[in-house]
Coordinates of C-alpha atoms and ligand atoms in Angstrom, one line a residue:
M1 CA 48.1 -37.1 -58.0
A2 CA 47.0 -37.1 -54.2
R3 CA 48.6 -39.1 -51.6
N4 CA 47.3 -41.1 -48.7
I5 CA 49.5 -39.7 -45.8
L6 CA 49.2 -41.2 -42.4
V7 CA 50.9 -39.1 -39.8
S8 CA 51.5 -40.7 -36.6
V9 CA 52.0 -38.7 -33.5
A10 CA 53.7 -40.0 -30.3
W11 CA 51.1 -41.5 -27.5
P12 CA 51.5 -39.3 -24.4
Y13 CA 51.6 -41.2 -21.1
A14 CA 48.6 -40.3 -19.4
N15 CA 50.6 -40.0 -16.3
S16 CA 52.0 -36.2 -16.5
L17 CA 51.5 -32.8 -18.1
I18 CA 52.9 -32.1 -21.4
H19 CA 55.5 -29.4 -21.6
V20 CA 57.1 -27.5 -24.4
G21 CA 59.5 -30.2 -25.1
N22 CA 57.0 -33.0 -25.8
I23 CA 55.1 -30.3 -27.9
T24 CA 58.0 -29.1 -30.3
G25 CA 59.4 -33.1 -30.2
S26 CA 56.6 -34.8 -31.8
Y27 CA 53.3 -33.1 -31.4
L28 CA 53.7 -29.5 -33.5
P29 CA 55.4 -30.7 -35.9
A30 CA 52.9 -33.5 -37.0
D31 CA 50.4 -30.6 -36.9
I32 CA 52.5 -28.6 -39.1
F33 CA 53.1 -31.5 -41.7
A34 CA 49.4 -32.7 -41.4
R35 CA 47.8 -29.2 -42.4
Y36 CA 50.5 -28.4 -44.8
Q37 CA 49.7 -32.1 -46.8
R38 CA 46.1 -31.1 -46.3
L39 CA 46.4 -27.9 -47.8
A40 CA 48.5 -29.5 -50.9
G41 CA 45.6 -31.4 -51.4
N42 CA 46.7 -34.8 -50.3
R43 CA 44.4 -37.3 -48.1
V44 CA 45.9 -37.2 -44.7
L45 CA 44.6 -39.0 -41.5
M46 CA 46.4 -37.6 -38.2
V47 CA 46.0 -40.0 -35.3
S48 CA 46.8 -40.4 -31.7
G49 CA 45.8 -40.9 -28.3
S50 CA 46.8 -41.3 -24.4
D51 CA 48.7 -44.0 -23.6
S52 CA 46.8 -45.4 -20.7
H53 CA 48.1 -48.0 -19.6
G54 CA 51.5 -49.5 -18.2
T55 CA 53.4 -48.9 -15.4
P56 CA 53.8 -45.1 -15.8
V57 CA 50.1 -44.9 -15.1
T58 CA 49.9 -47.4 -12.3
V59 CA 53.0 -45.8 -10.4
R60 CA 51.1 -42.5 -10.3
A61 CA 48.0 -43.8 -9.4
D62 CA 49.6 -45.4 -6.3
A63 CA 51.5 -41.8 -5.9
D64 CA 48.4 -40.3 -5.7
G65 CA 46.3 -42.6 -3.9
T66 CA 43.9 -43.3 -6.8
T67 CA 43.0 -45.8 -9.4
P68 CA 44.6 -45.9 -13.0
L69 CA 41.6 -45.7 -14.5
D70 CA 41.6 -42.1 -12.8
V71 CA 45.0 -41.0 -13.6
Y72 CA 44.2 -41.9 -17.0
A73 CA 41.0 -39.8 -17.4
R74 CA 42.4 -36.7 -15.8
F75 CA 45.4 -36.7 -18.0
H76 CA 43.6 -37.4 -20.8
S77 CA 41.3 -34.6 -20.6
G78 CA 43.8 -32.2 -19.9
F79 CA 45.3 -33.3 -23.3
L80 CA 42.1 -32.6 -25.0
E81 CA 42.2 -29.3 -23.8
L82 CA 45.8 -28.6 -24.5
F83 CA 45.7 -30.0 -28.2
Q84 CA 42.4 -27.7 -29.1
K85 CA 43.8 -24.8 -27.6
L86 CA 47.1 -25.3 -29.5
G87 CA 45.0 -25.9 -32.7
L88 CA 46.5 -29.7 -33.1
T89 CA 44.5 -31.1 -36.0
Y90 CA 44.2 -34.7 -35.0
D91 CA 41.6 -36.5 -37.3
L92 CA 41.4 -38.5 -34.3
F93 CA 43.2 -38.6 -30.7
T94 CA 41.5 -41.4 -28.6
S95 CA 42.9 -43.4 -26.0
T96 CA 44.4 -47.2 -25.6
H97 CA 41.9 -47.9 -22.8
T98 CA 39.0 -48.9 -25.5
E99 CA 37.5 -51.9 -26.7
N100 CA 38.5 -51.4 -29.9
H101 CA 42.1 -51.1 -29.1
F102 CA 42.0 -54.1 -27.1
K103 CA 40.3 -56.1 -29.5
V104 CA 43.1 -54.6 -32.6
S105 CA 46.1 -55.0 -30.1
Q106 CA 44.9 -58.9 -29.2
S107 CA 44.6 -59.5 -33.3
I108 CA 47.9 -58.4 -34.1
F109 CA 49.2 -60.4 -31.1
L110 CA 47.5 -63.2 -32.5
A111 CA 48.3 -62.7 -35.7
L112 CA 52.3 -62.9 -34.5
E113 CA 51.4 -66.0 -32.8
K114 CA 50.1 -67.7 -36.1
N115 CA 53.0 -66.7 -37.9
G116 CA 55.3 -68.4 -35.4
Y117 CA 56.9 -64.9 -34.2
L118 CA 55.8 -65.4 -30.5
Y119 CA 57.1 -67.9 -27.7
T120 CA 56.6 -68.7 -24.6
D121 CA 59.7 -68.6 -21.7
R122 CA 60.4 -68.3 -17.9
Q123 CA 62.2 -65.6 -17.0
Q124 CA 63.7 -64.1 -13.7
Q125 CA 62.1 -60.8 -12.7
W126 CA 62.2 -58.5 -9.8
Y127 CA 59.8 -59.6 -6.8
S128 CA 58.8 -57.9 -3.8
S129 CA 58.6 -60.2 -1.0
A130 CA 57.6 -57.2 1.0
Q131 CA 54.7 -56.2 -1.3
G132 CA 53.8 -59.8 -2.3
R133 CA 53.9 -58.7 -6.0
F134 CA 56.1 -58.9 -9.1
L135 CA 57.7 -55.5 -10.2
P136 CA 57.2 -54.4 -13.2
D137 CA 60.0 -52.8 -14.8
R138 CA 59.1 -49.3 -14.5
Y139 CA 58.7 -50.0 -10.5
V140 CA 62.5 -50.8 -10.2
E141 CA 65.6 -48.3 -10.4
G142 CA 69.1 -48.6 -10.6
T143 CA 72.3 -48.0 -12.2
C144 CA 72.5 -48.4 -16.3
Y145 CA 74.9 -51.1 -16.7
V146 CA 75.9 -49.4 -20.3
C147 CA 76.5 -46.1 -19.0
G148 CA 77.2 -46.1 -15.4
Y149 CA 74.2 -43.7 -15.0
E150 CA 72.9 -44.0 -11.6
S151 CA 69.0 -43.4 -11.7
A152 CA 68.5 -45.8 -15.1
R153 CA 64.4 -46.9 -15.2
G154 CA 64.0 -50.8 -15.5
D155 CA 63.2 -50.5 -18.9
Q156 CA 65.4 -47.9 -20.4
C157 CA 68.1 -45.4 -19.7
D158 CA 67.1 -41.6 -19.8
Q159 CA 71.0 -40.9 -20.1
C160 CA 72.1 -42.8 -22.6
G161 CA 68.9 -44.1 -24.5
S162 CA 69.7 -47.8 -24.3
L163 CA 66.9 -50.2 -23.8
L164 CA 67.4 -52.1 -20.7
E165 CA 67.0 -55.5 -19.5
A166 CA 65.8 -54.8 -16.1
T167 CA 67.3 -57.9 -14.3
S168 CA 70.9 -56.6 -15.1
L169 CA 70.5 -53.3 -13.1
I170 CA 73.1 -52.9 -10.8
D171 CA 71.9 -52.0 -7.4
P172 CA 68.1 -52.4 -8.1
R173 CA 65.9 -50.5 -5.9
S174 CA 61.8 -50.9 -5.7
K175 CA 60.4 -47.5 -6.6
I176 CA 57.6 -48.3 -4.1
D177 CA 59.4 -48.7 -0.8
G178 CA 63.1 -48.2 -1.9
S179 CA 63.3 -51.7 -1.0
T180 CA 65.5 -53.9 -2.8
P181 CA 64.1 -56.7 -4.7
E182 CA 64.7 -60.7 -5.2
L183 CA 64.4 -62.3 -8.4
K184 CA 61.8 -64.6 -8.9
E185 CA 60.8 -67.2 -12.1
T186 CA 57.7 -65.9 -14.1
K187 CA 56.3 -66.8 -17.6
H188 CA 55.8 -64.6 -20.4
F189 CA 55.3 -64.6 -24.4
Y190 CA 58.0 -63.0 -26.0
L191 CA 58.6 -61.5 -29.6
D192 CA 60.8 -63.1 -31.6
L193 CA 63.1 -60.2 -33.0
G194 CA 65.9 -62.4 -33.5
N195 CA 63.8 -64.6 -36.3
L196 CA 62.3 -61.2 -37.6
Q197 CA 65.8 -59.5 -38.0
P198 CA 66.5 -60.3 -41.7
A199 CA 63.4 -58.8 -42.6
I200 CA 63.7 -55.9 -40.2
V201 CA 67.7 -55.3 -41.5
D202 CA 66.1 -55.2 -45.1
F203 CA 63.1 -52.9 -44.3
L204 CA 65.6 -50.7 -42.5
T205 CA 68.4 -51.0 -45.9
Q206 CA 65.3 -49.5 -48.1
R207 CA 65.1 -46.6 -46.0
E208 CA 68.8 -45.7 -45.2
D209 CA 69.1 -43.1 -47.8
Y210 CA 66.4 -41.0 -46.8
W211 CA 65.8 -41.3 -43.1
R212 CA 67.6 -38.9 -40.6
S213 CA 70.8 -39.9 -39.2
N214 CA 70.3 -40.3 -36.0
V215 CA 67.1 -42.7 -36.2
I216 CA 69.2 -44.8 -39.1
R217 CA 72.3 -44.9 -36.4
Q218 CA 69.8 -45.7 -33.3
S219 CA 68.0 -48.4 -35.5
L220 CA 70.2 -50.4 -38.3
G221 CA 73.0 -48.9 -37.1
Q222 CA 72.5 -50.8 -33.4
I223 CA 71.2 -54.0 -35.1
L224 CA 74.2 -54.2 -37.1
A225 CA 76.4 -53.8 -33.7
D226 CA 74.5 -56.0 -31.6
D227 CA 71.8 -58.7 -33.0
L228 CA 68.2 -58.4 -31.9
H229 CA 67.0 -61.1 -29.3
G230 CA 63.3 -61.9 -28.1
R231 CA 61.9 -59.2 -25.9
A232 CA 59.1 -60.3 -23.4
I233 CA 55.8 -58.7 -24.3
T234 CA 53.7 -59.6 -21.3
R235 CA 53.4 -58.5 -17.7
D236 CA 52.5 -59.4 -14.4
L237 CA 50.0 -56.7 -13.9
D238 CA 46.5 -56.1 -13.6
W239 CA 45.8 -52.8 -15.9
G240 CA 46.2 -52.9 -19.4
V241 CA 45.3 -55.5 -22.3
P242 CA 44.1 -58.8 -21.6
V243 CA 46.5 -61.5 -23.2
P244 CA 43.8 -63.4 -25.6
M245 CA 44.9 -66.8 -24.4
D246 CA 43.4 -69.3 -22.0
G247 CA 45.5 -69.2 -18.4
W248 CA 46.9 -65.7 -19.0
E249 CA 43.8 -64.4 -17.4
E250 CA 46.6 -62.6 -14.7
K251 CA 48.7 -60.8 -17.1
R252 CA 48.5 -58.2 -19.6
L253 CA 50.2 -57.0 -22.7
Y254 CA 53.2 -55.1 -22.1
V255 CA 52.8 -51.3 -22.9
W256 CA 55.3 -50.8 -25.2
F257 CA 53.8 -53.7 -27.4
E258 CA 50.4 -52.4 -27.5
A259 CA 50.7 -48.6 -27.5
V260 CA 52.5 -48.8 -30.7
I261 CA 49.7 -50.9 -32.1
G262 CA 47.5 -47.5 -31.3
Y263 CA 48.2 -46.2 -34.7
L264 CA 46.4 -48.7 -36.3
S265 CA 43.6 -49.2 -33.9
A266 CA 42.7 -45.1 -33.7
S267 CA 42.8 -45.5 -37.3
V268 CA 40.2 -48.2 -37.2
E269 CA 38.4 -46.1 -34.7
W270 CA 38.6 -43.1 -36.8
A271 CA 37.0 -45.2 -39.5
Q272 CA 34.0 -46.5 -37.3
L273 CA 33.2 -43.1 -35.9
N274 CA 32.7 -41.5 -39.4
D275 CA 30.6 -44.4 -40.5
Q276 CA 33.0 -45.8 -43.2
P277 CA 34.3 -48.6 -41.3
Q278 CA 36.5 -49.9 -44.1
A279 CA 37.9 -46.3 -44.7
W280 CA 41.5 -47.0 -42.8
H281 CA 42.3 -49.4 -45.3
D282 CA 43.4 -46.6 -47.9
W283 CA 46.0 -45.9 -45.0
W284 CA 46.7 -49.1 -44.1
Y285 CA 46.4 -52.1 -47.0
N286 CA 46.9 -49.7 -49.8
H287 CA 51.1 -49.8 -50.4
Q288 CA 50.9 -46.5 -52.4
A289 CA 50.3 -44.7 -48.8
N290 CA 53.0 -43.0 -47.2
S291 CA 53.2 -43.3 -43.1
Y292 CA 55.0 -40.5 -41.1
Y293 CA 55.8 -41.0 -37.2
F294 CA 56.6 -38.3 -35.4
I295 CA 58.1 -39.0 -32.2
G296 CA 61.2 -38.1 -29.8
K297 CA 64.7 -39.5 -30.1
D298 CA 63.6 -41.7 -26.8
N299 CA 61.4 -43.5 -28.9
I300 CA 63.4 -44.3 -31.9
P301 CA 64.0 -47.8 -31.1
F302 CA 60.1 -48.9 -30.7
H303 CA 59.2 -46.9 -33.8
A304 CA 62.2 -47.9 -36.3
V305 CA 62.6 -51.8 -35.3
I306 CA 60.4 -52.9 -33.0
W307 CA 56.8 -51.7 -34.6
P308 CA 58.0 -52.6 -38.0
G309 CA 58.9 -56.2 -36.6
Q310 CA 55.4 -56.3 -35.4
L311 CA 53.9 -55.1 -38.7
I312 CA 56.2 -57.9 -40.4
G313 CA 55.6 -60.4 -38.2
A314 CA 51.4 -60.0 -38.1
G315 CA 51.8 -60.4 -41.9
E316 CA 48.4 -61.7 -43.6
W317 CA 46.9 -62.6 -40.3
F318 CA 45.9 -59.3 -39.0
D319 CA 43.6 -59.2 -42.0
K320 CA 42.5 -62.5 -41.7
I321 CA 42.1 -62.7 -38.0
F322 CA 40.7 -58.8 -37.5
E323 CA 38.5 -58.7 -40.4
E324 CA 37.8 -62.4 -41.6
R325 CA 39.1 -62.0 -45.1
E326 CA 42.0 -63.1 -47.0
G327 CA 45.0 -61.3 -46.1
S328 CA 46.7 -58.4 -47.0
T329 CA 49.9 -57.1 -45.1
L330 CA 50.0 -53.7 -43.2
V331 CA 51.6 -50.8 -44.6
L332 CA 55.3 -50.4 -42.8
P333 CA 56.5 -46.9 -41.6
F334 CA 57.5 -44.5 -44.8
D335 CA 59.4 -42.0 -42.4
V336 CA 60.1 -41.7 -38.6
P337 CA 61.7 -38.0 -38.7
A338 CA 62.3 -38.1 -34.8
N339 CA 63.4 -34.9 -33.3
E340 CA 66.3 -34.4 -30.5
F341 CA 65.3 -33.0 -27.1
M342 CA 64.8 -29.4 -26.3
N343 CA 66.2 -28.4 -23.1
L344 CA 65.3 -25.2 -20.9
E345 CA 67.2 -22.4 -19.9
G346 CA 70.7 -24.7 -20.4
Q347 CA 69.0 -27.6 -17.9
K348 CA 67.4 -30.6 -19.4
I349 CA 63.5 -30.7 -18.9
S350 CA 62.3 -32.5 -15.9
G351 CA 59.0 -33.2 -14.6
S352 CA 59.6 -34.5 -11.3
R353 CA 61.8 -31.0 -10.7
S354 CA 59.2 -28.8 -12.2
W355 CA 61.9 -27.3 -14.8
A356 CA 59.7 -27.2 -17.6
V357 CA 57.3 -24.9 -19.4
W358 CA 54.0 -26.3 -19.3
G359 CA 51.9 -26.3 -22.4
L360 CA 48.4 -25.1 -20.6
D361 CA 49.9 -22.9 -18.3
F362 CA 51.7 -21.0 -21.0
L363 CA 48.7 -20.8 -23.1
S364 CA 46.9 -19.0 -20.0
R365 CA 49.6 -16.2 -20.6
Y366 CA 50.6 -16.1 -24.2
D367 CA 48.5 -16.7 -27.6
P368 CA 49.1 -20.1 -29.4
D369 CA 50.9 -18.7 -32.7
T370 CA 53.6 -17.2 -30.3
L371 CA 54.1 -20.4 -28.8
R372 CA 53.9 -22.0 -32.1
Y373 CA 56.3 -20.0 -33.7
Y374 CA 59.0 -20.0 -31.0
L375 CA 59.0 -24.1 -31.0
T376 CA 59.3 -24.4 -34.6
A377 CA 62.2 -21.6 -35.2
N378 CA 63.7 -23.5 -32.2
M379 CA 62.6 -27.0 -33.3
P380 CA 65.0 -29.8 -32.2
E381 CA 65.4 -31.2 -35.8
S382 CA 69.0 -32.4 -35.9
K383 CA 70.7 -31.5 -32.5
D384 CA 69.1 -30.4 -28.8
T385 CA 68.2 -27.2 -28.6
D386 CA 67.1 -24.7 -25.9
W387 CA 64.2 -22.8 -24.5
D388 CA 65.5 -19.3 -23.5
W389 CA 63.1 -17.0 -22.2
N390 CA 65.0 -14.0 -23.5
D391 CA 65.5 -15.4 -26.9
F392 CA 61.6 -16.4 -27.1
L393 CA 61.3 -12.9 -26.3
N394 CA 63.6 -11.7 -29.0
R395 CA 62.4 -13.5 -31.5
N396 CA 58.8 -12.8 -30.3
N397 CA 59.3 -9.1 -30.7
N398 CA 62.0 -8.9 -33.5
E399 CA 60.6 -11.8 -36.0
L400 CA 56.9 -12.2 -35.4
V401 CA 55.9 -9.0 -34.3
A402 CA 58.7 -6.9 -36.3
T403 CA 58.9 -8.8 -39.6
W404 CA 55.7 -10.2 -40.0
G405 CA 52.8 -9.2 -37.9
N406 CA 53.6 -5.0 -38.8
L407 CA 53.8 -6.1 -42.2
A408 CA 50.1 -7.3 -42.5
N409 CA 49.1 -4.8 -40.4
R410 CA 50.4 -1.6 -41.8
V411 CA 49.6 -2.4 -45.1
L412 CA 46.2 -3.4 -44.2
S413 CA 45.6 -0.4 -42.2
F414 CA 46.6 1.9 -44.9
S415 CA 44.4 0.4 -47.4
Y416 CA 41.6 -0.1 -45.3
K417 CA 42.0 3.9 -44.5
N418 CA 42.9 5.1 -47.7
W419 CA 40.9 3.2 -50.1
D420 CA 37.7 3.0 -47.8
G421 CA 38.0 -0.3 -46.7
Y422 CA 38.7 -2.2 -50.3
V423 CA 42.0 -3.8 -52.0
P424 CA 42.9 -0.9 -54.1
T425 CA 42.7 -1.3 -58.2
P426 CA 46.4 -1.3 -59.4
G427 CA 47.3 0.2 -62.8
K428 CA 49.6 -1.8 -65.0
L429 CA 52.4 -3.8 -62.7
R430 CA 55.7 -2.4 -62.9
S431 CA 58.5 -5.0 -63.0
A432 CA 59.4 -4.5 -59.1
D433 CA 56.1 -5.1 -58.3
R434 CA 55.9 -8.2 -60.8
E435 CA 59.3 -9.6 -59.0
V436 CA 58.4 -9.3 -55.5
I437 CA 55.2 -11.3 -56.4
E438 CA 57.4 -13.8 -58.3
T439 CA 59.6 -14.2 -55.5
I440 CA 56.8 -15.0 -52.9
E441 CA 55.0 -17.2 -55.4
A442 CA 58.3 -19.2 -55.8
G443 CA 57.5 -19.7 -52.0
F444 CA 55.3 -22.3 -52.6
D445 CA 57.6 -24.6 -54.2
T446 CA 60.8 -23.8 -51.7
V447 CA 58.5 -24.1 -48.5
G448 CA 56.3 -26.8 -49.7
Q449 CA 59.6 -28.7 -50.3
H450 CA 61.2 -28.2 -47.1
I451 CA 58.2 -29.1 -45.2
N452 CA 57.4 -32.0 -47.2
A453 CA 60.9 -33.3 -46.2
V454 CA 60.0 -32.4 -42.4
N455 CA 62.7 -29.8 -42.6
L456 CA 59.9 -27.4 -40.9
R457 CA 62.4 -25.0 -39.4
A458 CA 64.0 -24.2 -42.8
G459 CA 60.4 -24.0 -43.9
L460 CA 59.6 -21.3 -41.4
I461 CA 63.0 -19.4 -42.0
E462 CA 62.4 -19.4 -45.8
T463 CA 59.0 -17.9 -45.2
M464 CA 59.9 -15.3 -42.7
R465 CA 62.9 -14.4 -45.3
L466 CA 60.2 -14.0 -48.0
A467 CA 58.1 -11.9 -45.6
G468 CA 61.3 -9.4 -45.4
E469 CA 61.5 -9.3 -49.2
V470 CA 57.9 -7.9 -48.8
N471 CA 59.3 -5.2 -46.3
K472 CA 62.1 -4.4 -48.7
Y473 CA 59.6 -3.6 -51.2
L474 CA 57.8 -1.3 -49.1
D475 CA 60.5 0.4 -48.1
Q476 CA 61.9 0.9 -51.9
N477 CA 58.5 2.2 -53.1
A478 CA 57.0 3.8 -49.7
P479 CA 53.2 4.1 -50.7
W480 CA 53.1 6.0 -47.4
F481 CA 54.7 8.8 -49.2
E482 CA 53.7 8.0 -52.7
I483 CA 50.2 8.6 -52.1
K484 CA 50.6 12.0 -51.8
E485 CA 52.0 12.5 -55.2
D486 CA 50.5 9.8 -57.1
K487 CA 47.6 8.0 -55.4
S488 CA 47.1 5.2 -58.2
A489 CA 50.9 4.5 -58.3
A490 CA 50.4 3.9 -54.3
G491 CA 47.5 1.7 -55.2
T492 CA 49.6 -0.5 -57.5
S493 CA 52.2 -0.9 -55.0
I494 CA 49.5 -1.4 -52.0
Y495 CA 47.7 -4.1 -54.1
T496 CA 51.1 -6.0 -54.9
A497 CA 51.8 -5.7 -51.0
L498 CA 48.4 -7.0 -50.2
R499 CA 49.0 -10.1 -52.9
A500 CA 52.0 -10.7 -51.6
I501 CA 51.1 -10.9 -48.0
D502 CA 48.0 -12.9 -49.1
S503 CA 50.1 -15.6 -50.5
L504 CA 52.5 -15.4 -47.3
K505 CA 49.0 -15.9 -45.5
I506 CA 49.0 -19.5 -46.7
L507 CA 52.9 -20.3 -46.6
F508 CA 53.1 -19.4 -43.0
S509 CA 49.8 -20.8 -42.4
P510 CA 50.7 -24.6 -41.2
F511 CA 53.0 -22.9 -38.8
L512 CA 50.9 -20.3 -37.7
P513 CA 47.5 -21.0 -38.1
F514 CA 45.7 -19.1 -35.9
S515 CA 46.8 -15.7 -37.0
S516 CA 46.5 -16.8 -40.9
E517 CA 42.8 -17.5 -40.1
Q518 CA 42.6 -13.8 -38.8
L519 CA 44.3 -12.7 -41.8
H520 CA 42.1 -14.4 -44.3
T521 CA 39.1 -12.7 -42.5
Y522 CA 40.8 -9.1 -42.7
L523 CA 41.9 -9.7 -46.2
G524 CA 37.5 -10.1 -46.9
Y525 CA 37.7 -13.5 -47.7
D526 CA 34.3 -15.7 -46.1
G527 CA 34.8 -18.8 -44.6
T528 CA 37.8 -20.6 -43.4
L529 CA 41.5 -21.7 -44.3
F530 CA 41.4 -25.3 -42.0
G531 CA 38.7 -27.2 -40.5
E532 CA 37.3 -27.6 -37.0
Q533 CA 38.2 -29.0 -34.2
F534 CA 35.7 -31.1 -32.0
I535 CA 35.6 -33.3 -28.9
E536 CA 33.2 -36.1 -28.7
T537 CA 32.1 -38.8 -26.3
V538 CA 32.5 -42.4 -27.2
Q539 CA 30.9 -45.4 -25.5
D540 CA 32.0 -48.6 -25.2
N541 CA 32.0 -51.8 -23.0
L542 CA 34.8 -50.2 -21.0
G543 CA 32.9 -47.2 -20.3
D544 CA 33.0 -43.6 -22.0
H545 CA 35.9 -42.1 -23.4
E546 CA 36.3 -38.3 -24.9
V547 CA 38.1 -37.8 -28.3
L548 CA 39.2 -34.6 -30.2
R549 CA 38.4 -34.9 -33.8
Y550 CA 38.9 -32.5 -36.8
N551 CA 36.1 -31.8 -39.4
S552 CA 38.0 -30.3 -42.3
T553 CA 34.5 -30.3 -44.5
N554 CA 34.4 -26.5 -44.6
A555 CA 37.9 -25.9 -45.1
S556 CA 39.0 -23.5 -48.2
G557 CA 42.7 -23.4 -47.7
R558 CA 44.7 -24.1 -51.0
W559 CA 48.8 -24.4 -51.5
E560 CA 48.5 -21.9 -54.1
P561 CA 49.5 -18.3 -54.8
S562 CA 47.0 -15.4 -53.9
Q563 CA 44.4 -14.5 -56.7
L564 CA 43.1 -11.5 -54.8
L565 CA 41.2 -9.4 -56.8
A566 CA 40.7 -5.8 -57.0
G567 CA 38.0 -3.9 -55.0
Q568 CA 37.6 -6.8 -52.8
K569 CA 36.1 -5.7 -49.4
L570 CA 38.6 -5.7 -46.6
R571 CA 37.2 -6.0 -42.4
E572 CA 38.7 -3.6 -40.1
P573 CA 42.2 -5.0 -39.4
A574 CA 43.8 -5.4 -36.1
P575 CA 47.3 -6.4 -34.8
L576 CA 48.0 -10.3 -35.4
F577 CA 50.5 -10.8 -32.5
R578 CA 51.0 -8.6 -29.4
K579 CA 54.6 -7.7 -28.4
L580 CA 56.3 -8.5 -24.9
D581 CA 57.5 -6.9 -22.7
L582 CA 61.0 -7.3 -21.2
S583 CA 59.7 -7.9 -17.5
I584 CA 58.4 -11.1 -18.9
V585 CA 61.8 -12.9 -18.8
E586 CA 62.3 -12.1 -15.1
L587 CA 58.9 -13.6 -14.1
E588 CA 58.9 -16.4 -16.5
R589 CA 62.4 -17.3 -14.7
A590 CA 61.0 -17.1 -11.3
R591 CA 58.4 -19.5 -12.0
L592 CA 60.8 -22.3 -12.8
G593 CA 61.6 -25.5 -10.4
K594 CA 57.9 -24.6 -8.9
P595 CA 55.8 -27.4 -8.2
E596 CA 53.4 -28.2 -11.1
T597 CA 49.6 -26.7 -10.4
S598 CA 47.0 -29.5 -11.6
Ligands
ZN1 ZN1 72.8 -45.8 -19.5

């Protein structure tokens, strides 16, 4: 039976370019998973957008001498370009700076308030007397009081991952001018996580058996070690979602509180853009639906603890407030398959030091499937991994090109040349023929199970192993020589290999969609396996925003074995992948550490 699957993907901050670590951390795994689930016949809704608010964007605007709106719009448009080029099939990639997101976020806030999970309190906050303003957490840096790291951000330590109380930082410094701030009193709304703790623990306990151990450790494990406390959800800032209360006009919802609500608001906007305004209910009020959250490990507490807390706390009131109808509760996360980090040539990726491989820059020199292949083969699913240019070259040339690309190309070319451009008609299949076809067809179960369990690396390794089995079959049967003795026997071998390749095309397609589409065409099929991405401009009272969408109406791919017909007309084939020259290793290494270009 078809499942409704929500694929929620981390929201990139609209203040910096996207690098390969970001891509392999959350965006690419989400797309592989979504493509597979669609092929398998499930109803997928894949959403995300630019995290447009908060101090990361205002800090950048100050640094660049521009407005937060300009910063957000500039980076957002780069994200749309990258995600199109990389083939990330978001049903909707939008932004948090939309009227719809404001309304959904404010409704969650009001629902929490109705249920008694918000309270106000006065707190101390860093204040810059030089600037005459409160400094949001991100404007303050200091020494982490958990691990002693000297450049911890006010809200979180990048070294040990702990969420921090900015006021407890040791040796605080203003990021604007380096001056030492002073503590001053301000009033804020708080999310009562202490009161929500029993429900959150219950939620996590039900998922303990099947979530990744690092995610359970950073959620349930941390709560059991140290109880949850209320967290401020408003900020002294003028950029962001207004607090829907009289007397709070000077403050905004804190970005960590409203950005996660984006999964819900993007689903609502997707339904509106499709002229089916209730369609999002199938994922958010239908408790048979499964929602997956693809994020990096630095975001685990927000998605595994705080976001479920917000959803539980909103209860039926969100439905009553937002939809003005009798309340249903919202669907809680089914899985949060957070990835670890990818390093680069043995060092931590750092945008500020330009120690990064930037997505768009990479794609100006290489093909998207080359990137998708390397990032999946090296995906940090259970531990940190390393992008190494030499390893990149070897995997491209020895695996992608040698094992898979050459297999497809030599069989297609041979068939195209010797059977006048048609798939040969086989004689009775011999046991070796049947065996290799069965081996490949079994991949639809094994690879499918790996992807369904979000073990994407294992799924790709298994698919590449199957391609190797077809190579072995060809080595044994050698149709290139067979044809000189017995053309009909060679035709049986080539038909068998083409049918295996036709199945491998589907097995590889969630990982390598561009080359699979190409292969689909060479094999003589009309139409496409997947749908089309497109950009649309949406207008509301906040102005225009561009969104990336995906239309799968014409997608014909199915997660099932090839039914390749003898006598099908092929199209003239060309190599699927490019072999790379050894010289790129030194060239690419020389680029590292150079300032970003856009
Ligand atoms: Zn720390």
